[in-house]
Amino acid sequence: MAPLRFSANVSWLFPELLGFPARLRAAGSSGFEAAEIAWPYAEPPEVLARAAQAAGLQLVLINTPPGDREKGEMGLGAVPGRQAAFREGLEQAVLYAKALGCPRIHLMAGRVPQGADRTAVRGEMETVFLENLRHAAGVLARENLVGLLEPINTRITDPQYFLDSPQQAAAVLQKVGRPNLQLQMDIFHWQIMDGNLTRNIQEFLPIVGHVQVAQVPGRGDPGSPGELNFSYLFQLLEDEGYKGFVG
């Protein structure tokens, strides 16, 4: 049974430091051997690659670009009419992943369009998502990269997000049927949406390519006060044979 491997999510950690290079240095100095960045696109990839190498860090995850944040976008994968922008963003993410030596890209689904009824547009959005994911799987396979789908809770964090449960994400992955697309498990979101963490982890771990953790409800680090027992959860991941990174 291999011990868990942890990565520092420098989009959240070390917020007192400006810029990802400084945060990567801090992560390395704190004993991390891996790191992840949600959106690295404000910094040239060469700068980040040098900073990670100097800090002794492997970059293990980035996200596709969010789209137009001023218009409320948070990913484009399932958003009708934004297919071209999703594919353009995917190309940018692949460029960064290759420069950073990063093997995984979170393919952000995006939000239900403002003013639309979730139930009414669900079918159309899933069709767009499947189309974009099949395209992404081909692009990523040529570069030996893995794409990840992350459900984000709609109770608290993002009420308009399209993909909000592991059950929904697993069904999408099954329909796409590409081995280089996997599930990204953020225990913070899973606990808020469904709880039942032991059974859900056991059920879905075979298709999980990356894990993220934060305490509930405050989204602090695992050592902060909250309702999750991380000693138990980390042991469960080990016992179930998880070999990826925990961000």
Coordinates of N, CA and C in Angstrom, one line a residue:
M1 N 0.8 -1.2 0.0 CA 0.0 0.0 0.0 C 0.9 1.2 0.0
A2 N 0.8 2.0 -1.1 CA 1.7 3.2 -1.2 C 1.1 4.4 -0.5
P3 N 1.9 5.2 0.2 CA 1.4 6.4 0.9 C 0.9 7.4 -0.2
L4 N -0.1 8.2 0.3 CA -0.6 9.3 -0.6 C 0.5 10.3 -1.0
R5 N 0.3 10.8 -2.2 CA 1.2 11.9 -2.7 C 0.3 13.2 -2.8
F6 N 0.9 14.3 -2.2 CA 0.1 15.5 -2.1 C 0.7 16.6 -3.0
S7 N -0.2 17.4 -3.6 CA 0.3 18.5 -4.4 C -0.3 19.8 -3.8
A8 N 0.5 20.8 -3.9 CA 0.0 22.1 -3.4 C -0.7 22.9 -4.5
N9 N -2.0 23.2 -4.2 CA -2.8 24.0 -5.1 C -2.5 25.5 -4.9
V10 N -1.6 26.0 -5.7 CA -1.1 27.3 -5.4 C -2.0 28.4 -5.9
S11 N -3.2 28.0 -6.4 CA -4.2 29.0 -6.7 C -4.9 29.4 -5.4
W12 N -4.8 28.5 -4.4 CA -5.5 28.7 -3.1 C -4.5 28.9 -2.0
L13 N -3.4 28.1 -2.0 CA -2.4 28.2 -0.9 C -1.4 29.4 -1.1
F14 N -0.9 29.9 0.0 CA 0.1 31.0 0.0 C -0.5 32.2 -0.6
P15 N -1.7 32.6 -0.2 CA -2.4 33.8 -0.8 C -1.7 35.1 -0.5
E16 N -0.8 35.1 0.5 CA -0.1 36.3 0.9 C 1.0 36.6 -0.1
L17 N 1.3 35.7 -1.0 CA 2.4 35.9 -1.9 C 1.8 36.2 -3.3
L18 N 2.4 37.2 -4.0 CA 1.9 37.6 -5.3 C 2.6 36.9 -6.4
G19 N 1.8 36.3 -7.3 CA 2.4 35.6 -8.4 C 2.7 34.1 -8.1
F20 N 2.4 33.3 -9.2 CA 2.6 31.9 -9.0 C 4.1 31.5 -8.8
P21 N 5.1 32.1 -9.4 CA 6.5 31.7 -9.1 C 6.8 31.8 -7.6
A22 N 6.4 32.9 -7.0 CA 6.6 33.0 -5.5 C 5.9 31.9 -4.7
R23 N 4.7 31.6 -5.2 CA 3.9 30.5 -4.5 C 4.5 29.1 -4.7
L24 N 5.0 28.9 -5.9 CA 5.7 27.7 -6.2 C 7.0 27.5 -5.3
R25 N 7.7 28.6 -5.2 CA 8.9 28.5 -4.3 C 8.5 28.2 -2.9
A26 N 7.4 28.8 -2.4 CA 6.9 28.5 -1.0 C 6.4 27.1 -0.9
A27 N 5.8 26.5 -1.9 CA 5.4 25.2 -1.9 C 6.6 24.2 -1.8
G28 N 7.6 24.5 -2.6 CA 8.8 23.7 -2.5 C 9.5 23.8 -1.2
S29 N 9.5 25.0 -0.6 CA 10.1 25.2 0.7 C 9.4 24.5 1.8
S30 N 8.0 24.3 1.6 CA 7.2 23.7 2.6 C 7.2 22.1 2.5
G31 N 8.0 21.6 1.6 CA 8.1 20.1 1.5 C 7.3 19.5 0.5
F32 N 6.5 20.2 -0.3 CA 5.7 19.6 -1.4 C 6.7 19.2 -2.5
E33 N 6.3 18.1 -3.2 CA 7.0 17.7 -4.4 C 6.2 17.9 -5.7
A34 N 5.0 18.3 -5.5 CA 4.1 18.5 -6.7 C 3.2 19.7 -6.4
A35 N 2.7 20.3 -7.5 CA 1.8 21.5 -7.4 C 0.8 21.5 -8.5
E36 N -0.2 22.3 -8.3 CA -1.2 22.5 -9.4 C -1.7 23.9 -9.4
I37 N -2.1 24.4 -10.6 CA -2.5 25.8 -10.8 C -3.8 25.7 -11.5
A38 N -4.8 26.4 -11.0 CA -6.1 26.4 -11.8 C -5.9 27.0 -13.1
W39 N -5.6 28.3 -13.1 CA -5.4 29.0 -14.4 C -4.1 29.7 -14.4
P40 N -3.1 29.1 -15.1 CA -1.7 29.7 -15.1 C -1.5 30.7 -16.2
Y41 N -2.5 31.2 -16.9 CA -2.4 31.9 -18.2 C -1.9 33.3 -18.1
A42 N -1.9 33.9 -16.9 CA -1.4 35.2 -16.7 C 0.2 35.3 -16.7
E43 N 0.8 34.1 -16.6 CA 2.3 34.1 -16.6 C 2.7 33.3 -17.8
P44 N 3.8 33.7 -18.4 CA 4.4 32.8 -19.5 C 4.7 31.4 -19.0
P45 N 4.4 30.4 -19.8 CA 4.7 29.0 -19.4 C 6.1 28.8 -19.0
E46 N 7.0 29.4 -19.8 CA 8.5 29.2 -19.5 C 8.8 29.7 -18.1
V47 N 8.2 30.8 -17.7 CA 8.5 31.4 -16.4 C 8.1 30.4 -15.3
L48 N 6.8 29.9 -15.5 CA 6.3 28.9 -14.5 C 7.1 27.6 -14.5
A49 N 7.5 27.2 -15.6 CA 8.3 25.9 -15.7 C 9.6 26.1 -15.0
R50 N 10.3 27.2 -15.2 CA 11.6 27.5 -14.5 C 11.4 27.6 -13.0
A51 N 10.3 28.2 -12.5 CA 10.0 28.3 -11.1 C 9.7 27.0 -10.5
A52 N 8.9 26.2 -11.2 CA 8.6 24.8 -10.7 C 9.9 24.0 -10.6
Q53 N 10.7 24.0 -11.6 CA 11.9 23.3 -11.6 C 12.9 23.7 -10.5
A54 N 13.0 25.0 -10.3 CA 13.9 25.5 -9.2 C 13.4 25.1 -7.9
A55 N 12.1 25.0 -7.7 CA 11.5 24.6 -6.4 C 11.4 23.1 -6.2
G56 N 11.8 22.3 -7.3 CA 11.8 20.9 -7.2 C 10.4 20.3 -7.2
L57 N 9.5 21.0 -8.0 CA 8.1 20.6 -8.1 C 7.8 20.0 -9.4
Q58 N 6.9 19.0 -9.4 CA 6.2 18.6 -10.6 C 4.9 19.2 -10.7
L59 N 4.5 19.8 -11.9 CA 3.2 20.4 -12.1 C 2.3 19.2 -12.5
V60 N 1.2 19.0 -11.8 CA 0.4 17.8 -12.0 C -1.0 18.1 -12.6
L61 N -1.5 19.4 -12.5 CA -2.8 19.7 -13.0 C -3.0 21.2 -13.3
I62 N -3.6 21.5 -14.4 CA -4.1 22.9 -14.7 C -5.5 22.7 -15.3
N63 N -6.2 23.8 -15.3 CA -7.6 23.9 -15.9 C -7.6 24.5 -17.3
T64 N -8.6 24.2 -18.1 CA -8.8 24.9 -19.3 C -9.2 26.4 -18.9
P65 N -9.0 27.3 -19.8 CA -9.4 28.7 -19.5 C -10.9 28.8 -19.1
P66 N -11.2 29.8 -18.3 CA -12.6 29.9 -17.8 C -13.5 30.5 -18.9
G67 N -13.0 31.2 -19.9 CA -13.8 32.0 -20.8 C -13.8 33.4 -20.4
D68 N -14.9 34.1 -20.6 CA -15.1 35.5 -20.3 C -15.6 35.7 -18.9
R69 N -14.7 35.9 -17.9 CA -15.1 36.0 -16.5 C -16.0 37.2 -16.3
E70 N -15.8 38.3 -17.1 CA -16.7 39.5 -16.9 C -18.1 39.2 -17.3
K71 N -18.3 38.2 -18.1 CA -19.7 37.8 -18.5 C -20.2 36.6 -17.7
G72 N -19.5 36.3 -16.7 CA -19.9 35.3 -15.8 C -19.6 33.8 -16.2
E73 N -18.7 33.7 -17.2 CA -18.3 32.3 -17.6 C -17.3 31.7 -16.6
M74 N -17.5 30.4 -16.5 CA -16.6 29.6 -15.6 C -16.4 28.2 -16.3
G75 N -15.7 28.3 -17.4 CA -15.5 27.1 -18.3 C -16.5 27.1 -19.4
L76 N -16.2 26.4 -20.5 CA -17.0 26.4 -21.7 C -17.4 25.1 -22.3
G77 N -17.0 24.0 -21.6 CA -17.1 22.7 -22.2 C -18.5 22.3 -22.6
A78 N -19.5 22.7 -21.8 CA -20.9 22.3 -22.1 C -21.8 23.5 -22.5
V79 N -21.2 24.7 -22.8 CA -21.9 25.9 -23.1 C -22.3 26.0 -24.6
P80 N -23.6 25.9 -24.9 CA -24.0 26.0 -26.3 C -23.5 27.3 -26.9
G81 N -23.0 27.2 -28.2 CA -22.6 28.4 -28.9 C -21.1 28.8 -28.6
R82 N -20.5 28.1 -27.7 CA -19.1 28.5 -27.3 C -18.1 27.4 -27.7
Q83 N -18.5 26.5 -28.6 CA -17.6 25.4 -29.0 C -16.3 25.8 -29.5
A84 N -16.3 26.8 -30.4 CA -15.0 27.3 -30.9 C -14.1 27.9 -29.9
A85 N -14.7 28.6 -28.9 CA -13.9 29.2 -27.8 C -13.4 28.1 -26.9
F86 N -14.2 27.1 -26.7 CA -13.7 25.9 -25.9 C -12.5 25.3 -26.5
R87 N -12.5 25.1 -27.8 CA -11.4 24.4 -28.5 C -10.2 25.3 -28.6
E88 N -10.4 26.6 -28.7 CA -9.3 27.5 -28.7 C -8.6 27.5 -27.3
G89 N -9.4 27.5 -26.3 CA -8.9 27.4 -24.9 C -8.2 26.1 -24.6
L90 N -8.7 25.0 -25.2 CA -8.1 23.7 -25.1 C -6.7 23.7 -25.7
E91 N -6.5 24.3 -26.8 CA -5.2 24.4 -27.5 C -4.2 25.2 -26.6
Q92 N -4.7 26.3 -26.0 CA -3.9 27.0 -25.0 C -3.5 26.2 -23.8
A93 N -4.4 25.4 -23.3 CA -4.1 24.6 -22.1 C -3.1 23.5 -22.5
V94 N -3.2 22.9 -23.7 CA -2.3 21.9 -24.1 C -0.9 22.5 -24.3
L95 N -0.8 23.7 -24.8 CA 0.5 24.4 -25.0 C 1.1 24.5 -23.6
Y96 N 0.4 25.0 -22.6 CA 0.9 25.2 -21.2 C 1.3 23.8 -20.6
A97 N 0.4 22.8 -20.8 CA 0.7 21.5 -20.2 C 2.0 21.0 -20.7
K98 N 2.2 21.1 -22.0 CA 3.4 20.6 -22.6 C 4.6 21.3 -22.1
A99 N 4.5 22.7 -22.0 CA 5.7 23.5 -21.5 C 6.0 23.2 -20.0
L100 N 4.9 22.9 -19.3 CA 5.1 22.6 -17.8 C 5.3 21.2 -17.5
G101 N 5.3 20.3 -18.5 CA 5.4 18.9 -18.2 C 4.2 18.4 -17.3
C102 N 3.1 19.0 -17.5 CA 1.9 18.7 -16.7 C 1.0 17.7 -17.4
P103 N 0.7 16.5 -16.8 CA 0.0 15.4 -17.6 C -1.5 15.5 -17.6
R104 N -2.1 16.4 -16.8 CA -3.6 16.4 -16.6 C -4.1 17.8 -16.8
I105 N -5.3 17.9 -17.5 CA -6.0 19.1 -17.7 C -7.5 18.9 -17.3
H106 N -7.9 19.8 -16.4 CA -9.3 19.8 -16.0 C -10.1 20.5 -17.1
L107 N -11.0 19.8 -17.7 CA -11.9 20.3 -18.8 C -13.1 20.9 -18.2
M108 N -13.1 22.2 -18.0 CA -14.2 22.8 -17.2 C -15.5 22.8 -18.0
A109 N -16.6 22.3 -17.4 CA -17.9 22.2 -18.1 C -18.6 23.6 -18.3
G110 N -18.5 24.4 -17.3 CA -19.1 25.7 -17.4 C -20.5 25.8 -16.8
R111 N -21.1 27.0 -16.9 CA -22.4 27.3 -16.2 C -23.6 27.2 -17.2
V112 N -24.7 26.9 -16.6 CA -26.0 27.0 -17.3 C -26.1 28.5 -17.6
P113 N -26.5 28.8 -18.9 CA -26.6 30.3 -19.3 C -27.5 31.0 -18.4
Q114 N -27.2 32.3 -18.1 CA -28.0 33.1 -17.3 C -29.4 33.2 -17.9
G115 N -30.4 33.1 -17.0 CA -31.8 33.2 -17.4 C -32.4 31.9 -17.9
A116 N -31.5 30.9 -18.1 CA -32.0 29.6 -18.7 C -32.4 28.7 -17.5
D117 N -33.4 27.8 -17.8 CA -33.8 26.8 -16.8 C -32.9 25.6 -17.0
R118 N -32.3 25.1 -15.9 CA -31.4 24.0 -15.9 C -32.0 22.8 -16.6
T119 N -33.2 22.5 -16.2 CA -33.9 21.3 -16.7 C -34.1 21.4 -18.2
A120 N -34.5 22.6 -18.7 CA -34.8 22.8 -20.1 C -33.6 22.7 -21.0
V121 N -32.4 23.1 -20.5 CA -31.3 23.1 -21.3 C -30.3 21.9 -21.1
R122 N -30.7 21.1 -20.1 CA -29.7 20.0 -19.7 C -29.4 19.1 -20.9
G123 N -30.4 18.7 -21.7 CA -30.1 17.9 -22.9 C -29.2 18.5 -23.9
E124 N -29.5 19.7 -24.2 CA -28.6 20.5 -25.2 C -27.2 20.6 -24.7
M125 N -27.1 21.0 -23.4 CA -25.7 21.2 -22.8 C -25.0 19.9 -22.8
E126 N -25.6 18.8 -22.5 CA -24.9 17.5 -22.5 C -24.4 17.1 -23.9
T127 N -25.3 17.4 -24.8 CA -24.9 17.1 -26.2 C -23.6 17.9 -26.6
V128 N -23.6 19.2 -26.3 CA -22.4 20.0 -26.5 C -21.2 19.5 -25.8
F129 N -21.4 19.1 -24.5 CA -20.3 18.6 -23.7 C -19.7 17.3 -24.3
L130 N -20.6 16.4 -24.7 CA -20.1 15.2 -25.3 C -19.3 15.4 -26.6
E131 N -19.8 16.3 -27.4 CA -19.1 16.7 -28.6 C -17.7 17.3 -28.3
N132 N -17.7 18.2 -27.4 CA -16.4 18.8 -27.0 C -15.5 17.9 -26.4
L133 N -16.0 17.0 -25.6 CA -15.1 16.0 -24.9 C -14.5 15.0 -25.9
R134 N -15.3 14.6 -26.8 CA -14.7 13.7 -27.9 C -13.6 14.3 -28.6
H135 N -13.8 15.6 -29.0 CA -12.8 16.4 -29.6 C -11.6 16.5 -28.7
A136 N -11.8 16.8 -27.4 CA -10.7 17.0 -26.5 C -9.9 15.7 -26.3
A137 N -10.6 14.6 -26.2 CA -9.9 13.3 -26.0 C -9.0 13.1 -27.1
G138 N -9.3 13.3 -28.3 CA -8.4 13.1 -29.5 C -7.2 14.0 -29.4
V139 N -7.5 15.3 -29.1 CA -6.4 16.3 -29.0 C -5.4 15.9 -27.9
L140 N -5.9 15.5 -26.7 CA -5.1 15.1 -25.6 C -4.3 13.8 -25.8
A141 N -5.0 12.9 -26.5 CA -4.3 11.6 -26.8 C -3.1 11.8 -27.6
R142 N -3.1 12.7 -28.6 CA -2.0 12.9 -29.4 C -0.8 13.4 -28.6
E143 N -1.1 14.1 -27.5 CA 0.0 14.6 -26.6 C 0.3 13.8 -25.4
N144 N -0.4 12.6 -25.3 CA -0.3 11.8 -24.1 C -0.7 12.5 -22.8
L145 N -1.8 13.2 -22.9 CA -2.4 13.9 -21.8 C -3.7 13.3 -21.4
V146 N -4.1 13.6 -20.1 CA -5.4 13.1 -19.6 C -6.3 14.3 -19.3
G147 N -7.5 14.2 -19.7 CA -8.5 15.2 -19.4 C -9.4 14.8 -18.2
L148 N -9.7 15.7 -17.4 CA -10.5 15.4 -16.1 C -11.8 16.2 -16.1
L149 N -12.9 15.6 -15.6 CA -14.1 16.2 -15.4 C -14.3 16.4 -13.9
E150 N -14.6 17.6 -13.4 CA -14.8 17.8 -12.0 C -16.2 18.4 -11.7
P151 N -17.0 17.6 -11.0 CA -18.3 18.1 -10.5 C -18.1 19.2 -9.5
I152 N -18.8 20.3 -9.6 CA -18.7 21.5 -8.6 C -20.0 21.6 -8.0
N153 N -20.1 21.8 -6.7 CA -21.4 21.8 -6.0 C -22.2 23.0 -6.4
T154 N -23.5 22.8 -6.5 CA -24.4 23.9 -6.8 C -25.2 24.3 -5.7
R155 N -25.0 23.8 -4.5 CA -25.7 24.2 -3.3 C -25.1 25.5 -2.7
I156 N -23.8 25.7 -2.8 CA -23.1 26.8 -2.2 C -22.2 27.5 -3.2
T157 N -21.2 26.8 -3.8 CA -20.1 27.4 -4.5 C -20.6 28.0 -5.8
D158 N -21.3 27.3 -6.6 CA -21.6 27.8 -8.0 C -23.0 27.2 -8.4
P159 N -24.1 27.9 -8.0 CA -25.4 27.4 -8.3 C -25.7 27.1 -9.8
Q160 N -25.0 27.8 -10.7 CA -25.3 27.7 -12.1 C -24.4 26.6 -12.8
Y161 N -23.5 26.0 -12.1 CA -22.5 25.1 -12.7 C -23.3 23.9 -13.3
F162 N -22.9 23.5 -14.5 CA -23.6 22.4 -15.2 C -23.4 21.0 -14.6
L163 N -22.1 20.7 -14.3 CA -21.7 19.4 -13.8 C -21.6 19.5 -12.3
D164 N -22.5 18.8 -11.6 CA -22.5 19.0 -10.1 C -22.5 17.8 -9.3
S165 N -22.4 16.6 -9.9 CA -22.4 15.4 -9.1 C -21.5 14.3 -9.7
P166 N -20.9 13.4 -8.9 CA -20.1 12.4 -9.5 C -20.9 11.4 -10.4
Q167 N -22.2 11.3 -10.0 CA -23.0 10.4 -10.8 C -23.2 11.0 -12.2
Q168 N -23.5 12.3 -12.3 CA -23.6 12.9 -13.6 C -22.3 12.8 -14.4
A169 N -21.2 13.1 -13.8 CA -19.9 13.1 -14.5 C -19.6 11.7 -14.9
A170 N -19.8 10.7 -14.1 CA -19.5 9.3 -14.5 C -20.4 8.9 -15.7
A171 N -21.6 9.3 -15.7 CA -22.5 9.0 -16.9 C -22.0 9.6 -18.2
V172 N -21.5 10.9 -18.1 CA -20.9 11.6 -19.2 C -19.7 10.8 -19.7
L173 N -18.8 10.4 -18.8 CA -17.6 9.7 -19.1 C -17.9 8.4 -19.8
Q174 N -19.0 7.7 -19.3 CA -19.3 6.5 -19.9 C -19.8 6.7 -21.4
K175 N -20.6 7.7 -21.6 CA -21.1 8.0 -22.9 C -20.0 8.4 -23.9
V176 N -19.0 9.1 -23.4 CA -17.8 9.5 -24.3 C -17.0 8.3 -24.5
G177 N -16.7 7.5 -23.5 CA -16.0 6.2 -23.7 C -14.5 6.3 -24.1
R178 N -13.8 7.3 -23.6 CA -12.4 7.5 -24.0 C -11.5 7.3 -22.8
P179 N -10.5 6.4 -22.8 CA -9.7 6.0 -21.7 C -8.9 7.2 -21.1
N180 N -8.6 8.2 -21.9 CA -7.8 9.3 -21.4 C -8.7 10.4 -20.8
L181 N -9.9 10.2 -20.6 CA -10.8 11.1 -19.8 C -11.2 10.4 -18.5
Q182 N -11.0 11.1 -17.4 CA -11.2 10.6 -16.1 C -12.0 11.6 -15.2
L183 N -12.3 11.1 -14.0 CA -13.0 11.9 -13.0 C -12.1 12.6 -12.1
Q184 N -12.4 13.9 -11.8 CA -11.6 14.6 -10.8 C -12.5 14.7 -9.5
M185 N -12.1 14.2 -8.4 CA -12.8 14.1 -7.2 C -12.4 15.2 -6.2
D186 N -13.2 16.2 -6.0 CA -13.0 17.2 -5.0 C -13.9 16.9 -3.9
I187 N -13.3 16.4 -2.8 CA -14.1 15.9 -1.6 C -15.0 17.0 -1.0
F188 N -14.5 18.2 -1.1 CA -15.3 19.4 -0.6 C -16.6 19.5 -1.4
H189 N -16.6 19.4 -2.7 CA -17.8 19.5 -3.5 C -18.7 18.2 -3.2
W190 N -18.1 17.1 -3.2 CA -18.9 15.8 -3.0 C -19.6 15.8 -1.7
Q191 N -18.9 16.2 -0.6 CA -19.6 16.3 0.7 C -20.8 17.2 0.7
I192 N -20.7 18.4 0.1 CA -21.8 19.3 0.1 C -22.9 18.8 -0.7
M193 N -22.7 18.2 -1.8 CA -23.8 17.8 -2.7 C -24.5 16.5 -2.2
D194 N -23.7 15.5 -1.7 CA -24.3 14.2 -1.5 C -23.9 13.5 -0.2
G195 N -22.7 14.0 0.4 CA -22.2 13.2 1.5 C -21.9 11.8 1.1
N196 N -22.3 10.8 2.0 CA -22.1 9.4 1.6 C -20.7 9.2 1.1
L197 N -19.7 9.8 1.7 CA -18.3 9.8 1.0 C -17.7 8.4 0.9
T198 N -17.8 7.6 1.9 CA -17.2 6.3 1.9 C -17.7 5.5 0.7
R199 N -19.0 5.4 0.5 CA -19.5 4.6 -0.6 C -19.2 5.3 -2.0
N200 N -19.3 6.6 -2.0 CA -19.0 7.3 -3.3 C -17.6 7.2 -3.7
I201 N -16.7 7.3 -2.7 CA -15.3 7.1 -3.0 C -15.0 5.7 -3.5
Q202 N -15.6 4.7 -2.8 CA -15.4 3.3 -3.2 C -15.9 3.0 -4.6
E203 N -17.1 3.6 -4.9 CA -17.7 3.4 -6.2 C -17.0 4.0 -7.4
F204 N -16.6 5.3 -7.2 CA -16.1 6.0 -8.3 C -14.5 6.1 -8.4
L205 N -13.8 5.6 -7.4 CA -12.4 5.7 -7.4 C -11.7 5.1 -8.6
P206 N -12.3 3.9 -9.1 CA -11.6 3.3 -10.3 C -11.6 4.3 -11.5
I207 N -12.4 5.3 -11.6 CA -12.3 6.2 -12.8 C -11.8 7.6 -12.4
V208 N -11.2 7.7 -11.1 CA -10.7 9.0 -10.7 C -9.2 9.1 -11.1
G209 N -8.9 10.3 -11.7 CA -7.5 10.6 -12.1 C -6.8 11.6 -11.2
H210 N -7.6 12.3 -10.3 CA -7.0 13.3 -9.4 C -8.0 13.6 -8.3
V211 N -7.5 13.8 -7.1 CA -8.3 14.1 -6.0 C -7.9 15.5 -5.4
Q212 N -8.9 16.3 -5.0 CA -8.7 17.5 -4.3 C -9.4 17.5 -3.0
V213 N -8.9 18.2 -2.0 CA -9.5 18.2 -0.7 C -9.6 19.6 -0.1
A214 N -10.6 19.9 0.7 CA -10.7 21.1 1.5 C -11.7 20.8 2.6
Q215 N -11.6 21.5 3.7 CA -12.5 21.3 4.8 C -13.9 21.9 4.5
V216 N -14.9 21.3 5.0 CA -16.3 21.7 4.9 C -16.8 22.2 6.2
P217 N -17.4 23.4 6.3 CA -17.9 24.2 5.2 C -17.0 25.4 4.8
G218 N -15.9 25.6 5.5 CA -15.1 26.8 5.3 C -14.1 26.8 4.1
R219 N -13.9 25.6 3.5 CA -13.0 25.4 2.4 C -11.5 25.7 2.8
G220 N -11.2 25.5 4.1 CA -9.9 25.7 4.6 C -9.1 24.4 4.4
D221 N -7.8 24.4 4.8 CA -7.0 23.2 4.6 C -7.5 22.1 5.5
P222 N -7.0 20.8 5.3 CA -7.6 19.7 6.0 C -7.4 19.8 7.5
G223 N -6.5 20.6 8.0 CA -6.3 20.7 9.4 C -7.2 21.7 10.1
S224 N -8.0 22.4 9.3 CA -8.9 23.5 9.9 C -10.1 22.8 10.4
P225 N -10.9 23.5 11.3 CA -12.1 23.0 11.9 C -13.1 22.8 10.8
G226 N -13.9 21.7 11.0 CA -15.0 21.4 10.0 C -15.5 20.0 10.2
E227 N -16.3 19.6 9.3 CA -17.1 18.3 9.5 C -16.4 17.1 8.9
L228 N -15.3 17.3 8.2 CA -14.7 16.1 7.5 C -13.5 15.6 8.4
N229 N -13.5 14.3 8.4 CA -12.4 13.6 9.2 C -11.4 13.1 8.2
F230 N -10.3 13.9 8.0 CA -9.4 13.6 6.9 C -8.5 12.5 7.3
S231 N -8.2 12.2 8.5 CA -7.4 11.0 8.9 C -8.1 9.8 8.3
Y232 N -9.4 9.7 8.5 CA -10.2 8.6 8.0 C -10.2 8.6 6.5
L233 N -10.5 9.7 5.8 CA -10.6 9.8 4.4 C -9.3 9.5 3.7
F234 N -8.2 10.0 4.2 CA -6.9 9.7 3.6 C -6.5 8.2 3.7
Q235 N -6.9 7.6 4.9 CA -6.6 6.2 5.1 C -7.5 5.4 4.1
L236 N -8.7 5.8 3.9 CA -9.6 5.2 3.0 C -9.1 5.2 1.5
L237 N -8.5 6.4 1.1 CA -7.9 6.4 -0.2 C -6.7 5.5 -0.3
E238 N -5.9 5.4 0.7 CA -4.8 4.5 0.7 C -5.3 3.0 0.6
D239 N -6.3 2.7 1.5 CA -6.8 1.3 1.5 C -7.4 0.9 0.2
E240 N -8.0 1.9 -0.5 CA -8.6 1.6 -1.8 C -7.7 1.5 -2.9
G241 N -6.4 1.9 -2.6 CA -5.3 1.7 -3.6 C -5.2 2.9 -4.5
Y242 N -5.6 4.1 -4.1 CA -5.4 5.3 -4.9 C -4.0 5.7 -5.1
K243 N -3.5 5.9 -6.3 CA -2.1 6.1 -6.5 C -1.8 7.5 -7.1
G244 N -2.9 8.3 -7.4 CA -2.7 9.6 -7.9 C -2.3 10.7 -6.9
F245 N -2.4 11.9 -7.3 CA -2.1 13.0 -6.3 C -3.4 13.5 -5.6
V246 N -3.1 14.1 -4.5 CA -4.2 14.7 -3.7 C -3.8 16.2 -3.6
G247 N -4.6 17.1 -4.2 CA -4.4 18.5 -4.1 C -5.1 19.1 -2.9

